[in-house]
Coordinates of C-alpha atoms in Angstrom, one line a residue:
X1 CA -19.0 -10.9 -45.5
X2 CA -22.3 -12.1 -47.1
X3 CA -25.8 -10.7 -45.6
X4 CA -28.4 -12.8 -44.1
X5 CA -31.7 -11.6 -42.5
X6 CA -30.9 -14.3 -39.4
X7 CA -30.9 -12.3 -36.4
X8 CA -28.3 -14.5 -35.0
X9 CA -26.0 -14.2 -38.0
X10 CA -26.5 -10.2 -37.6
X11 CA -25.8 -10.2 -34.4
X12 CA -22.7 -12.2 -34.5
X13 CA -21.3 -10.2 -37.5
X14 CA -21.5 -7.1 -35.2
X15 CA -19.4 -8.8 -32.8
X16 CA -16.9 -10.1 -35.2
X17 CA -16.7 -6.4 -36.8
X18 CA -15.4 -5.0 -33.6
X19 CA -19.1 -4.0 -31.9
X20 CA -17.5 -4.7 -28.4
X21 CA -16.0 -1.4 -27.2
X22 CA -14.0 1.4 -28.1
X23 CA -12.1 2.5 -31.6
X24 CA -11.9 6.1 -31.7
X25 CA -11.9 8.8 -34.6
X26 CA -9.6 10.8 -32.5
X27 CA -5.9 9.9 -32.0
X28 CA -5.0 8.0 -29.1
X29 CA -3.4 11.4 -27.4
X30 CA -6.7 12.8 -27.8
X31 CA -8.7 10.2 -26.6
X32 CA -9.5 11.8 -23.0
X33 CA -11.4 14.6 -24.8
X34 CA -14.8 15.0 -23.3
X35 CA -17.8 13.0 -24.8
X36 CA -20.3 14.6 -27.5
X37 CA -23.5 14.9 -26.2
X38 CA -25.6 13.7 -29.5
X39 CA -26.6 10.6 -27.6
X40 CA -27.5 10.1 -24.0
X41 CA -25.9 6.8 -22.5
X42 CA -28.7 6.0 -20.3
X43 CA -31.0 3.8 -22.5
X44 CA -33.5 1.7 -21.0
X45 CA -31.7 -1.6 -21.4
X46 CA -28.5 0.1 -19.8
X47 CA -30.2 1.4 -16.9
X48 CA -32.3 -2.2 -16.6
X49 CA -28.7 -3.8 -16.3
X50 CA -27.2 -1.4 -13.9
X51 CA -30.7 -2.3 -12.0
X52 CA -30.0 -6.1 -12.2
X53 CA -26.0 -6.0 -11.6
X54 CA -25.8 -2.9 -9.0
X55 CA -29.2 -3.6 -7.2
X56 CA -30.5 0.4 -8.2
X57 CA -34.0 1.5 -8.9
X58 CA -34.1 3.2 -12.2
X59 CA -34.3 6.7 -10.9
X60 CA -31.2 6.0 -8.9
X61 CA -29.3 4.6 -12.2
X62 CA -30.1 7.1 -14.0
X63 CA -28.7 9.7 -11.4
X64 CA -25.6 7.4 -10.8
X65 CA -24.8 7.8 -14.5
X66 CA -25.1 11.5 -14.8
X67 CA -23.2 12.0 -11.2
X68 CA -20.4 9.9 -12.7
X69 CA -20.2 11.9 -15.9
X70 CA -19.5 15.0 -14.1
X71 CA -17.2 13.3 -11.6
X72 CA -15.1 12.1 -14.5
X73 CA -14.9 15.8 -16.0
X74 CA -14.1 17.1 -12.4
X75 CA -11.4 14.7 -11.6
X76 CA -9.1 16.2 -14.5
X77 CA -9.5 19.8 -13.3
X78 CA -9.1 18.5 -9.8
X79 CA -5.8 16.6 -10.2
X80 CA -4.1 19.6 -12.0
X81 CA -5.3 22.0 -9.3
X82 CA -3.7 19.6 -6.5
X83 CA -0.4 19.6 -8.4
X84 CA 2.4 17.6 -6.6
X85 CA 0.4 17.2 -3.5
X86 CA -2.5 14.9 -5.4
X87 CA -3.1 11.6 -3.5
X88 CA -5.7 9.9 -5.8
X89 CA -9.3 10.4 -6.0
X90 CA -12.6 8.1 -6.2
X91 CA -16.4 8.5 -6.5
X92 CA -18.7 7.7 -3.8
X93 CA -21.7 6.4 -5.6
X94 CA -24.0 7.1 -2.1
X95 CA -23.2 11.0 -2.2
X96 CA -22.6 11.1 -5.9
X97 CA -19.3 13.0 -5.3
X98 CA -15.9 12.9 -6.2
X99 CA -13.3 12.9 -3.6
X100 CA -9.5 14.1 -4.0
X101 CA -6.8 13.3 -1.6
X102 CA -4.4 15.9 -1.3
X103 CA -1.2 16.2 1.2
X104 CA -1.1 19.6 1.7
X105 CA -3.9 21.5 3.3
X106 CA -2.9 24.8 1.0
X107 CA -4.1 23.0 -1.7
X108 CA -7.8 22.1 -0.5
X109 CA -9.4 25.7 -1.3
X110 CA -8.1 25.0 -5.3
X111 CA -9.2 21.5 -5.4
X112 CA -12.7 22.2 -3.8
X113 CA -13.1 25.1 -6.5
X114 CA -13.3 22.4 -9.1
X115 CA -16.5 20.5 -7.4
X116 CA -14.5 17.9 -5.7
X117 CA -14.3 17.1 -1.6
X118 CA -11.1 16.9 -0.3
X119 CA -9.3 14.6 2.1
X120 CA -6.0 15.4 3.7
X121 CA -3.3 12.4 3.4
X122 CA 0.3 11.5 4.2
X123 CA 1.4 10.3 0.7
X124 CA 1.0 11.6 -2.5
X125 CA 0.4 9.5 -5.5
X126 CA 3.9 9.8 -6.5
X127 CA 5.3 8.0 -3.2
X128 CA 2.6 5.8 -3.6
X129 CA 3.6 4.8 -7.1
X130 CA 7.0 4.3 -6.3
X131 CA 6.2 2.1 -3.7
X132 CA 4.0 0.1 -6.1
X133 CA 6.9 0.0 -8.5
X134 CA 9.2 -1.6 -6.0
X135 CA 6.9 -4.3 -5.3
X136 CA 6.3 -4.9 -8.9
X137 CA 10.0 -6.1 -9.2
X138 CA 9.5 -8.6 -6.6
X139 CA 8.9 -12.2 -7.6
X140 CA 5.2 -13.1 -6.4
X141 CA 4.3 -16.7 -5.1
X142 CA 0.9 -17.8 -6.4
X143 CA -0.5 -17.1 -3.2
X144 CA -0.5 -13.4 -4.0
X145 CA -3.3 -12.5 -6.2
X146 CA -2.5 -8.9 -7.1
X147 CA -1.8 -5.4 -5.6
X148 CA -2.4 -1.8 -6.4
X149 CA -2.5 1.5 -5.1
X150 CA -5.6 2.3 -3.1
X151 CA -6.0 6.4 -2.7
X152 CA -8.9 6.0 -0.1
X153 CA -6.7 3.8 2.1
X154 CA -3.6 6.3 1.1
X155 CA -1.3 2.7 0.9
X156 CA -0.7 0.2 -1.3
X157 CA -3.1 -2.9 -0.9
X158 CA -1.8 -6.4 -1.3
X159 CA -4.7 -9.2 -2.0
X160 CA -3.7 -12.6 -0.5
X161 CA -5.6 -15.4 -1.7
X162 CA -7.3 -16.8 1.9
X163 CA -6.3 -20.4 1.4
X164 CA -2.5 -19.1 1.0
X165 CA -2.1 -16.4 3.7
X166 CA -0.2 -18.5 5.9
X167 CA 2.2 -19.9 3.6
X168 CA 5.7 -18.8 4.1
X169 CA 6.7 -17.6 0.6
X170 CA 3.6 -15.4 0.8
X171 CA 4.8 -14.0 4.2
X172 CA 8.1 -13.6 2.9
X173 CA 7.0 -11.6 0.2
X174 CA 4.8 -9.3 2.4
X175 CA 7.7 -8.6 4.5
X176 CA 9.8 -7.7 1.6
X177 CA 6.6 -5.3 0.1
X178 CA 6.3 -3.7 3.4
X179 CA 9.8 -2.4 3.1
X180 CA 9.1 -0.7 -0.2
X181 CA 6.5 1.8 1.5
X182 CA 3.0 1.8 3.2
X183 CA 1.2 -1.5 2.4
X184 CA -1.9 -3.1 3.8
X185 CA -3.1 -6.7 2.8
X186 CA -6.6 -7.8 2.2
X187 CA -7.7 -11.4 1.3
X188 CA -9.3 -12.5 -2.0
X189 CA -11.1 -16.0 -2.2
X190 CA -9.5 -17.3 -5.4
X191 CA -6.6 -16.6 -7.4
X192 CA -7.0 -14.6 -10.8
X193 CA -7.0 -16.5 -14.1
X194 CA -7.4 -15.5 -17.9
X195 CA -10.6 -16.0 -19.5
X196 CA -9.8 -17.9 -22.7
X197 CA -12.2 -21.0 -23.6
X198 CA -11.6 -24.1 -25.9
X199 CA -13.4 -24.0 -29.4
X200 CA -17.2 -23.4 -29.1
X201 CA -19.1 -23.4 -32.4
X202 CA -21.3 -19.7 -33.2
X203 CA -19.2 -17.5 -31.0
X204 CA -17.3 -14.4 -31.8
X205 CA -13.5 -15.2 -33.0
X206 CA -11.0 -18.2 -32.8
X207 CA -7.5 -18.4 -33.1
X208 CA -6.1 -21.9 -32.8
X209 CA -8.2 -24.0 -30.3
X210 CA -8.8 -20.8 -28.3
X211 CA -12.2 -18.7 -28.5
X212 CA -12.1 -15.1 -27.2
X213 CA -14.0 -12.0 -27.5
X214 CA -13.5 -8.6 -29.4
X215 CA -12.8 -5.7 -27.6
X216 CA -13.1 -2.1 -29.5
X217 CA -12.8 -1.3 -33.3
X218 CA -10.2 0.7 -34.4
X219 CA -9.5 2.1 -37.7
X220 CA -8.0 -1.4 -39.5
X221 CA -8.9 -3.8 -37.1
X222 CA -9.8 -4.5 -33.4
X223 CA -8.4 -4.7 -29.8
X224 CA -8.4 -7.6 -27.7
X225 CA -6.3 -9.3 -25.1
X226 CA -2.7 -10.6 -25.5
X227 CA -3.4 -14.0 -24.1
X228 CA -5.8 -14.8 -26.8
X229 CA -3.3 -15.2 -29.5
X230 CA 0.5 -14.3 -30.8
X231 CA 1.8 -12.3 -33.4
X232 CA 0.9 -13.3 -36.7
X233 CA -1.8 -16.2 -35.8
X234 CA -4.7 -16.3 -38.0
X235 CA -8.1 -15.3 -36.6
X236 CA -11.5 -16.5 -37.8
X237 CA -15.1 -15.4 -37.2
X238 CA -17.9 -17.1 -35.8
X239 CA -18.7 -18.5 -39.0
X240 CA -14.9 -19.7 -39.4
X241 CA -14.4 -17.2 -42.3
X242 CA -10.7 -15.9 -42.2
X243 CA -10.8 -11.9 -40.7
X244 CA -7.2 -11.4 -40.1
X245 CA -4.1 -11.8 -38.1
X246 CA -2.7 -10.5 -34.7
X247 CA -0.4 -7.6 -35.7
X248 CA 0.9 -7.1 -32.3
X249 CA 0.2 -9.1 -29.2
X250 CA 2.2 -8.8 -25.6
X251 CA 1.5 -11.1 -22.5
X252 CA 2.3 -11.5 -19.7
X253 CA 3.5 -8.1 -18.8
X254 CA 1.0 -6.7 -20.2
X255 CA -2.4 -8.5 -21.8
X256 CA -3.3 -6.6 -24.7
X257 CA -3.3 -7.0 -28.8
X258 CA -4.7 -6.2 -32.0
X259 CA -6.0 -7.6 -35.1
X260 CA -6.2 -6.4 -38.7
X261 CA -9.5 -7.0 -40.5
X262 CA -10.0 -7.8 -43.9
X263 CA -11.2 -10.4 -46.4
X264 CA -14.9 -8.8 -46.2
X265 CA -15.3 -7.8 -42.7
X266 CA -15.3 -4.4 -41.6
X267 CA -15.3 -2.1 -38.3
X268 CA -18.0 -0.5 -36.6
X269 CA -17.9 1.8 -33.4
X270 CA -20.5 -0.5 -31.4
X271 CA -20.6 -2.7 -28.5
X272 CA -22.8 -5.8 -28.7
X273 CA -25.8 -5.7 -25.8
X274 CA -26.9 -9.2 -26.5
X275 CA -30.3 -8.1 -26.3
X276 CA -29.9 -7.2 -22.7
X277 CA -29.4 -3.6 -23.9
X278 CA -29.1 -1.8 -27.0
X279 CA -26.1 -2.2 -28.8
X280 CA -23.7 0.5 -27.6
X281 CA -22.2 3.5 -30.1
X282 CA -18.6 3.9 -28.7
X283 CA -18.1 8.0 -28.7
X284 CA -14.8 7.8 -26.9
X285 CA -12.4 6.7 -24.2
X286 CA -12.5 9.0 -21.5
X287 CA -11.5 7.1 -18.3
X288 CA -13.8 6.4 -15.8
X289 CA -12.8 7.1 -12.0
X290 CA -12.7 4.5 -9.0
X291 CA -15.8 3.8 -7.8
X292 CA -17.9 4.6 -11.2
X293 CA -20.2 2.0 -13.0
X294 CA -18.9 0.3 -15.8
X295 CA -20.2 -2.9 -18.1
X296 CA -18.7 -5.3 -19.9
X297 CA -19.8 -7.4 -23.1
X298 CA -18.4 -11.1 -24.0
X299 CA -19.4 -14.0 -26.0
X300 CA -19.8 -16.5 -23.2
X301 CA -22.0 -14.4 -20.6
X302 CA -22.8 -11.3 -22.6
X303 CA -23.6 -8.0 -20.7
X304 CA -22.8 -7.4 -17.0
X305 CA -22.3 -4.5 -14.9
X306 CA -20.2 -3.5 -11.8
X307 CA -18.0 -1.0 -10.4
X308 CA -14.3 0.2 -11.0
X309 CA -12.7 -1.0 -7.6
X310 CA -9.0 0.0 -8.4
X311 CA -6.6 1.0 -11.0
X312 CA -3.1 0.2 -12.0
X313 CA -3.1 -3.0 -10.5
X314 CA -0.7 -5.7 -11.0
X315 CA -2.3 -9.1 -11.3
X316 CA -0.4 -12.3 -10.7
X317 CA -1.7 -14.9 -13.3
X318 CA -0.1 -18.5 -13.3
X319 CA 2.0 -17.1 -16.6
X320 CA 3.3 -14.3 -14.7
X321 CA 2.4 -10.7 -13.7
X322 CA 0.3 -8.2 -15.6
X323 CA 0.7 -4.3 -14.5
X324 CA -1.5 -1.4 -15.1
X325 CA -4.9 -3.3 -15.0
X326 CA -7.9 -1.9 -13.7
X327 CA -10.0 -4.3 -11.3
X328 CA -13.9 -4.1 -11.3
X329 CA -16.8 -6.0 -9.6
X330 CA -18.1 -7.3 -12.9
X331 CA -18.5 -10.9 -13.1
X332 CA -16.7 -12.8 -16.5
X333 CA -16.4 -16.5 -17.4
X334 CA -14.2 -18.4 -20.0
X335 CA -14.5 -16.9 -23.4
X336 CA -15.0 -13.5 -22.4
X337 CA -11.4 -12.6 -22.8
X338 CA -10.8 -9.8 -24.8
X339 CA -14.3 -8.2 -24.7
X340 CA -15.5 -4.6 -24.3
X341 CA -15.6 -2.8 -20.7
X342 CA -17.4 0.5 -21.3
X343 CA -19.0 3.3 -19.1
X344 CA -21.8 4.8 -20.7
X345 CA -20.6 5.4 -24.2
X346 CA -16.9 5.6 -23.3
X347 CA -14.6 2.6 -23.8
X348 CA -12.6 1.8 -21.0
X349 CA -10.9 -1.7 -21.4
X350 CA -10.4 -5.2 -22.8
X351 CA -11.3 -8.0 -20.5
X352 CA -8.1 -9.9 -19.1
X353 CA -9.0 -12.0 -16.1
X354 CA -10.7 -12.4 -12.6
X355 CA -11.7 -15.2 -10.5
X356 CA -15.4 -16.2 -9.8
X357 CA -18.3 -16.5 -12.3
X358 CA -21.6 -14.8 -13.4
X359 CA -23.6 -17.7 -11.0
X360 CA -21.9 -16.7 -7.8
X361 CA -20.0 -13.3 -8.8
X362 CA -16.4 -12.3 -8.7
X363 CA -14.0 -9.8 -10.0
X364 CA -12.6 -8.9 -13.4
X365 CA -9.7 -7.0 -14.5
X366 CA -9.4 -5.0 -17.8
X367 CA -6.6 -3.8 -19.6
X368 CA -7.3 0.2 -20.2
X369 CA -7.8 0.6 -23.9
X370 CA -6.1 4.2 -24.2
X371 CA -2.6 2.4 -23.1
X372 CA -3.4 -0.1 -26.0
X373 CA -4.1 2.9 -28.7
X374 CA -0.8 4.4 -27.5
X375 CA 1.4 1.2 -27.6
X376 CA 0.4 0.4 -30.9
X377 CA -0.4 3.8 -32.3
X378 CA -4.0 3.0 -33.6
X379 CA -7.2 5.4 -33.5
X380 CA -10.5 4.3 -31.9
X381 CA -13.3 4.2 -34.3
X382 CA -16.1 6.4 -32.7
X383 CA -19.4 7.2 -33.9

């Protein structure tokens, strides 16, 4: 790719080269290794974005990032200490603590010793996951938006689109879901949709008449959303020059893909900050807990932040259900699909879809990046 002194060209080149979020020099199996501390993630720009999107002061944003980093490390130890009594965990932004659910009081002291607080619950994570898998096997009507295990509620939460809550097919689905295990119902204002968009000049990458966003650099290419292109489809950059082809793609069922990079393009371990924050270096892919802050970079709405709301959620798009998604309070719009979700300097996933927009708010799901790396045997490009 030719050099240029144009700021717009420079930023776009970074984006196309995989500046969006996670590629690691570590093998996928080691992606959850602790992040190196050579650079603090709390840049002035990141703190400003968290102040804007999460309603925090600068000091509160910095304190939250530090607490989340600690909670991420504690979660791994606490889960091991809980053993088969583990019922899930979540981060509380107000207390700054990680809470771990356990089904047996005998395990409480060992979990507390890791630095976590403890809550006794009825169902362990295996029981809840089994119930969710049973619900995954049910045909879901359009009025059911998604479902996931909520460790704090100790139940499987089914999200029903408010306008369809009284539909006969929705009621029938809920009746069958309750037979699978502990279920509670919540309402969502709109049905989920993917965030691909028609062709718009000057944006990250195109395949056919679709514009999407690059996720994370991997050695040899980048990862993105599966609904953006099918295997062998050609991919073109913001300047319409050829980058590579979709080497693998899965949607629905999953929503992930990877594209090889060549023809003068290259990869870098960076997520584009779009001038809102400084471009973010990617140093790993340790998964942030429920309740932690997370930010997203995309070609339409650029940089926005929010909170991890749920993990392992099944999302019922009009094209079919997608499993093992992470739900967040971050907004997104068409064209942001495939873009980076990052927490601090740790890659989290690629944007899939959601509801709402960045004017009125909404929720967005991402496909966890570690699953994509493991599926295709890729290695994240890290700094």
